[in-house]
Each structure stands twice: as C-alpha cells, then as structure tokens.
GROMACS .gro file of C-alpha atoms in nm:
model
  233
    1UNK     CA    1  -6.188 -11.700 -15.005
    2UNK     CA    2  -6.351 -11.546 -14.716
    3UNK     CA    3  -6.699 -11.399 -14.764
    4UNK     CA    4  -6.726 -11.222 -14.419
    5UNK     CA    5  -6.712 -10.886 -14.579
    6UNK     CA    6  -6.991 -10.954 -14.843
    7UNK     CA    7  -7.312 -10.768 -14.803
    8UNK     CA    8  -7.522 -10.993 -14.576
    9UNK     CA    9  -7.850 -10.854 -14.711
   10UNK     CA   10  -7.793 -10.985 -15.077
   11UNK     CA   11  -7.957 -11.326 -15.103
   12UNK     CA   12  -7.780 -11.585 -15.288
   13UNK     CA   13  -7.943 -11.804 -15.549
   14UNK     CA   14  -8.035 -12.137 -15.426
   15UNK     CA   15  -7.790 -12.402 -15.518
   16UNK     CA   16  -7.907 -12.643 -15.791
   17UNK     CA   17  -7.874 -13.023 -15.772
   18UNK     CA   18  -7.603 -13.201 -15.976
   19UNK     CA   19  -7.693 -13.192 -16.336
   20UNK     CA   20  -7.531 -13.465 -16.580
   21UNK     CA   21  -7.250 -13.350 -16.809
   22UNK     CA   22  -7.253 -13.025 -16.665
   23UNK     CA   23  -6.915 -12.876 -16.503
   24UNK     CA   24  -6.963 -12.819 -16.128
   25UNK     CA   25  -7.048 -12.479 -16.047
   26UNK     CA   26  -7.204 -12.409 -16.384
   27UNK     CA   27  -7.553 -12.563 -16.267
   28UNK     CA   28  -7.681 -12.233 -16.189
   29UNK     CA   29  -7.644 -12.129 -16.559
   30UNK     CA   30  -7.901 -12.366 -16.654
   31UNK     CA   31  -8.186 -12.205 -16.474
   32UNK     CA   32  -8.130 -11.842 -16.615
   33UNK     CA   33  -8.127 -11.636 -16.938
   34UNK     CA   34  -7.959 -11.309 -16.797
   35UNK     CA   35  -7.670 -11.220 -16.584
   36UNK     CA   36  -7.581 -10.882 -16.435
   37UNK     CA   37  -7.227 -10.822 -16.352
   38UNK     CA   38  -7.153 -10.533 -16.115
   39UNK     CA   39  -6.824 -10.400 -16.004
   40UNK     CA   40  -6.807 -10.349 -15.620
   41UNK     CA   41  -6.765  -9.980 -15.527
   42UNK     CA   42  -6.420  -9.943 -15.361
   43UNK     CA   43  -6.412  -9.620 -15.178
   44UNK     CA   44  -6.009  -9.669 -15.117
   45UNK     CA   45  -5.956  -9.640 -15.500
   46UNK     CA   46  -6.203  -9.351 -15.567
   47UNK     CA   47  -6.018  -9.147 -15.272
   48UNK     CA   48  -5.671  -9.226 -15.372
   49UNK     CA   49  -5.438  -9.317 -15.673
   50UNK     CA   50  -5.412  -9.673 -15.520
   51UNK     CA   51  -5.548  -9.935 -15.740
   52UNK     CA   52  -5.721 -10.221 -15.550
   53UNK     CA   53  -5.804 -10.558 -15.674
   54UNK     CA   54  -6.127 -10.542 -15.863
   55UNK     CA   55  -6.419 -10.732 -15.736
   56UNK     CA   56  -6.771 -10.805 -15.885
   57UNK     CA   57  -7.100 -10.956 -15.809
   58UNK     CA   58  -7.270 -11.162 -16.068
   59UNK     CA   59  -7.649 -11.175 -16.006
   60UNK     CA   60  -7.959 -11.297 -16.181
   61UNK     CA   61  -8.257 -11.094 -16.304
   62UNK     CA   62  -8.411 -11.108 -15.954
   63UNK     CA   63  -8.103 -10.975 -15.789
   64UNK     CA   64  -7.993 -11.297 -15.621
   65UNK     CA   65  -7.613 -11.353 -15.619
   66UNK     CA   66  -7.494 -11.634 -15.810
   67UNK     CA   67  -7.106 -11.574 -15.810
   68UNK     CA   68  -6.861 -11.358 -15.665
   69UNK     CA   69  -6.564 -11.254 -15.891
   70UNK     CA   70  -6.210 -11.116 -15.805
   71UNK     CA   71  -5.922 -11.012 -16.025
   72UNK     CA   72  -5.602 -11.035 -15.803
   73UNK     CA   73  -5.375 -10.908 -16.086
   74UNK     CA   74  -5.060 -10.757 -16.006
   75UNK     CA   75  -5.110 -10.371 -15.956
   76UNK     CA   76  -4.775 -10.281 -16.097
   77UNK     CA   77  -4.871 -10.459 -16.433
   78UNK     CA   78  -5.201 -10.262 -16.421
   79UNK     CA   79  -5.009  -9.929 -16.427
   80UNK     CA   80  -4.739 -10.044 -16.653
   81UNK     CA   81  -4.957 -10.233 -16.926
   82UNK     CA   82  -5.293 -10.041 -16.904
   83UNK     CA   83  -5.577 -10.220 -17.085
   84UNK     CA   84  -5.331 -10.490 -17.229
   85UNK     CA   85  -5.225 -10.603 -16.898
   86UNK     CA   86  -5.266 -10.974 -16.819
   87UNK     CA   87  -5.522 -11.083 -16.557
   88UNK     CA   88  -5.652 -11.388 -16.385
   89UNK     CA   89  -6.029 -11.365 -16.279
   90UNK     CA   90  -6.144 -11.608 -16.023
   91UNK     CA   91  -6.519 -11.694 -15.982
   92UNK     CA   92  -6.667 -11.838 -15.651
   93UNK     CA   93  -6.994 -11.980 -15.576
   94UNK     CA   94  -7.190 -11.949 -15.243
   95UNK     CA   95  -6.985 -12.178 -15.043
   96UNK     CA   96  -6.652 -12.013 -15.180
   97UNK     CA   97  -6.570 -12.286 -15.419
   98UNK     CA   98  -6.351 -12.167 -15.716
   99UNK     CA   99  -6.589 -12.266 -16.014
  100UNK     CA  100  -6.433 -12.060 -16.291
  101UNK     CA  101  -6.100 -11.918 -16.377
  102UNK     CA  102  -6.079 -11.673 -16.650
  103UNK     CA  103  -5.714 -11.567 -16.784
  104UNK     CA  104  -5.574 -11.348 -17.017
  105UNK     CA  105  -5.210 -11.324 -17.104
  106UNK     CA  106  -5.008 -11.005 -17.192
  107UNK     CA  107  -5.087 -10.908 -17.534
  108UNK     CA  108  -5.019 -10.607 -17.784
  109UNK     CA  109  -5.322 -10.375 -17.788
  110UNK     CA  110  -5.288 -10.329 -18.159
  111UNK     CA  111  -5.582 -10.489 -18.350
  112UNK     CA  112  -5.421 -10.505 -18.694
  113UNK     CA  113  -5.434 -10.806 -18.900
  114UNK     CA  114  -5.050 -10.907 -18.824
  115UNK     CA  115  -5.058 -10.777 -18.468
  116UNK     CA  116  -5.117 -10.994 -18.165
  117UNK     CA  117  -5.486 -10.956 -18.073
  118UNK     CA  118  -5.655 -11.021 -17.747
  119UNK     CA  119  -5.750 -11.362 -17.623
  120UNK     CA  120  -5.898 -11.516 -17.328
  121UNK     CA  121  -5.898 -11.858 -17.183
  122UNK     CA  122  -6.181 -11.987 -16.962
  123UNK     CA  123  -6.168 -12.295 -16.724
  124UNK     CA  124  -6.450 -12.468 -16.524
  125UNK     CA  125  -6.371 -12.598 -16.299
  126UNK     CA  126  -6.016 -12.448 -16.280
  127UNK     CA  127  -5.779 -12.666 -16.457
  128UNK     CA  128  -6.037 -12.793 -16.716
  129UNK     CA  129  -6.051 -12.574 -17.028
  130UNK     CA  130  -6.401 -12.501 -17.169
  131UNK     CA  131  -6.328 -12.247 -17.428
  132UNK     CA  132  -6.177 -11.933 -17.558
  133UNK     CA  133  -6.259 -11.562 -17.668
  134UNK     CA  134  -6.052 -11.432 -17.941
  135UNK     CA  135  -6.063 -11.073 -18.081
  136UNK     CA  136  -6.009 -11.068 -18.456
  137UNK     CA  137  -5.937 -10.806 -18.713
  138UNK     CA  138  -6.224 -10.589 -18.847
  139UNK     CA  139  -6.147 -10.246 -18.996
  140UNK     CA  140  -6.451 -10.076 -18.807
  141UNK     CA  141  -6.605 -10.285 -18.539
  142UNK     CA  142  -6.486 -10.457 -18.228
  143UNK     CA  143  -6.523 -10.827 -18.313
  144UNK     CA  144  -6.454 -11.144 -18.126
  145UNK     CA  145  -6.492 -11.520 -18.169
  146UNK     CA  146  -6.621 -11.766 -17.912
  147UNK     CA  147  -6.432 -12.099 -17.936
  148UNK     CA  148  -6.485 -12.430 -17.776
  149UNK     CA  149  -6.216 -12.623 -17.580
  150UNK     CA  150  -6.065 -12.746 -17.925
  151UNK     CA  151  -6.033 -12.386 -18.043
  152UNK     CA  152  -6.327 -12.445 -18.297
  153UNK     CA  153  -6.541 -12.145 -18.381
  154UNK     CA  154  -6.905 -12.169 -18.230
  155UNK     CA  155  -7.027 -11.807 -18.230
  156UNK     CA  156  -6.924 -11.452 -18.274
  157UNK     CA  157  -6.966 -11.122 -18.082
  158UNK     CA  158  -6.997 -10.791 -18.271
  159UNK     CA  159  -6.980 -10.440 -18.095
  160UNK     CA  160  -7.081 -10.112 -18.218
  161UNK     CA  161  -6.877  -9.889 -18.445
  162UNK     CA  162  -6.813  -9.640 -18.180
  163UNK     CA  163  -6.723  -9.769 -17.831
  164UNK     CA  164  -6.753  -9.491 -17.559
  165UNK     CA  165  -6.885  -9.500 -17.197
  166UNK     CA  166  -7.056  -9.165 -17.243
  167UNK     CA  167  -7.406  -9.105 -17.183
  168UNK     CA  168  -7.546  -9.447 -17.325
  169UNK     CA  169  -7.573  -9.804 -17.309
  170UNK     CA  170  -7.366 -10.014 -17.560
  171UNK     CA  171  -7.448 -10.352 -17.697
  172UNK     CA  172  -7.206 -10.621 -17.795
  173UNK     CA  173  -7.438 -10.885 -17.984
  174UNK     CA  174  -7.372 -11.264 -17.973
  175UNK     CA  175  -7.403 -11.381 -18.338
  176UNK     CA  176  -7.445 -11.704 -18.521
  177UNK     CA  177  -7.119 -11.807 -18.702
  178UNK     CA  178  -7.276 -11.661 -19.037
  179UNK     CA  179  -7.337 -11.336 -18.840
  180UNK     CA  180  -7.712 -11.337 -18.963
  181UNK     CA  181  -7.884 -11.408 -18.616
  182UNK     CA  182  -7.854 -11.237 -18.309
  183UNK     CA  183  -7.866 -11.478 -18.001
  184UNK     CA  184  -7.793 -11.257 -17.733
  185UNK     CA  185  -7.598 -10.958 -17.618
  186UNK     CA  186  -7.354 -10.804 -17.366
  187UNK     CA  187  -7.469 -10.463 -17.269
  188UNK     CA  188  -7.247 -10.213 -17.094
  189UNK     CA  189  -7.475  -9.995 -16.885
  190UNK     CA  190  -7.409  -9.631 -16.843
  191UNK     CA  191  -7.325  -9.548 -16.481
  192UNK     CA  192  -7.452  -9.187 -16.490
  193UNK     CA  193  -7.293  -8.905 -16.322
  194UNK     CA  194  -7.122  -9.081 -16.057
  195UNK     CA  195  -6.788  -9.038 -15.873
  196UNK     CA  196  -6.686  -9.385 -15.926
  197UNK     CA  197  -6.597  -9.582 -16.231
  198UNK     CA  198  -6.771  -9.887 -16.095
  199UNK     CA  199  -6.878 -10.101 -16.404
  200UNK     CA  200  -7.221 -10.277 -16.478
  201UNK     CA  201  -7.282 -10.531 -16.752
  202UNK     CA  202  -7.591 -10.711 -16.854
  203UNK     CA  203  -7.569 -11.037 -17.034
  204UNK     CA  204  -7.853 -11.205 -17.208
  205UNK     CA  205  -7.868 -11.554 -17.362
  206UNK     CA  206  -8.125 -11.819 -17.471
  207UNK     CA  207  -8.247 -12.040 -17.176
  208UNK     CA  208  -8.102 -12.346 -17.369
  209UNK     CA  209  -7.771 -12.228 -17.482
  210UNK     CA  210  -7.480 -12.449 -17.369
  211UNK     CA  211  -7.374 -12.362 -17.018
  212UNK     CA  212  -7.019 -12.344 -17.144
  213UNK     CA  213  -7.102 -12.074 -17.382
  214UNK     CA  214  -7.290 -11.898 -17.108
  215UNK     CA  215  -6.963 -11.900 -16.899
  216UNK     CA  216  -6.779 -11.784 -17.211
  217UNK     CA  217  -7.000 -11.477 -17.242
  218UNK     CA  218  -6.936 -11.417 -16.874
  219UNK     CA  219  -6.556 -11.419 -16.959
  220UNK     CA  220  -6.611 -11.212 -17.284
  221UNK     CA  221  -6.782 -10.943 -17.069
  222UNK     CA  222  -6.462 -10.900 -16.856
  223UNK     CA  223  -6.244 -10.883 -17.155
  224UNK     CA  224  -6.466 -10.611 -17.322
  225UNK     CA  225  -6.453 -10.422 -16.984
  226UNK     CA  226  -6.081 -10.423 -16.970
  227UNK     CA  227  -6.020 -10.344 -17.331
  228UNK     CA  228  -6.252 -10.048 -17.361
  229UNK     CA  229  -6.397  -9.924 -17.050
  230UNK     CA  230  -6.147  -9.944 -16.757
  231UNK     CA  231  -5.996  -9.598 -16.674
  232UNK     CA  232  -5.633  -9.587 -16.633
  233UNK     CA  233  -5.420  -9.342 -16.425
   0.00000   0.00000   0.00000
C-alpha cells in the first residue's frame, strides 16, 4: 500500500508498544473510546458515473489518524448487486501494514426469517479470525449480533426503526445480550447539504472493552453503511 497520496498535514496517532494477548495492529484501540470513520472525498466519482474504490480515514477524537481503509471490491459487482454486493475492506496502520481485513460475501438483501441475512467476518491480523457481525430478523428494527471467533454471541446492535440519511444523525446502539444495557453506539453523521455522498460514522465504546470487540464495531460500521446508506446508480 502506498501512502504517498495521503494528506501530509494529518497527524498519525503514535504507535503504541506491544501489548500481551493483543492482536498486532490493535494496540491503538487500547488507548481510545471513540473512533471517527470518514470517507475520503473523490472528485472523479462526484463528477462522473465512474465508481472508484472507496477509501476511508479512521481517526481518534483528537483527529489523529489511526488507520486507513480501502475497499477494492469489483466495480462490476457494485453496479450489479447494489447494497447486497460482496466486499473486502483492508485496513492499514501508519507503516502500511495490513492489520484488519473485513469480508462480506454475496448475500440476499431480504431480512425475513427464512432468507439469507447479511454477515461479516473480521480478521486481525489478516488470516486470523477474531469474530463476526450477523444481521438477524426483527420485524421493525435493524438488528445485528456481534459474535466471537467461535461464533458465540457476545453483544448486539440495535438500529432506529426508520433508517434514512435525511436531515439527522442516526444511532445504532451497542447492547448487552439481554438488550438492557447500552454500552456504546455507532452514529451515522448527517453530511449536510453537500454535493458528495462521502460518509462519516462515529463509534463510541468503553475504554476497557476488548479490542477485538472494538474492531468488530468498526467492521459493523462498514456493514451498516453499505446496507443502508450507500447511494447506487
């Protein structure tokens, strides 16, 4: 991965030291309780019908870049399959090392009980599964389960009853398994009246939350974005 075209004025978060039992590259997540995911503005895609690969910057609450993410999925599948398309998101750290891979296979977009609902696999480092994000059936709400590497349920995510990108921020709450305690949230930020569809998500979680769960929440933000907010030609 070449970083020569990244904004030189954006400061990278200082690389933490090695932490026992922490997947390499996730050490950054031990020091924060918020992430901001911003899609990079692409003038070519705004001015034409050409769908370029989507790129994102992941920063902390001080605006320091933690990761750079790139979706190099097939443009043909993007047009053909719309929000159900498969994708592979590669996330890099400040030295260009692949630290997280997020994969979604091609699934039906139907969310009824007997249909094939959406799921996401997260690896950190690439090749080492740390968990999954599964959509599951609910008659009114967007609902997801966060699972560990053994596919055991650990937390849930519940979205609002009406999902629309118009005129307001939307929160997808991170919940305990009994859905009684709100532990964090993924917030879709309204972009305002702009000519671009560039996305912005805020992610909040407890400082002491397992770094694997924090990485899974990052993966969940991309799944939510592609399912509900991506604009299709």
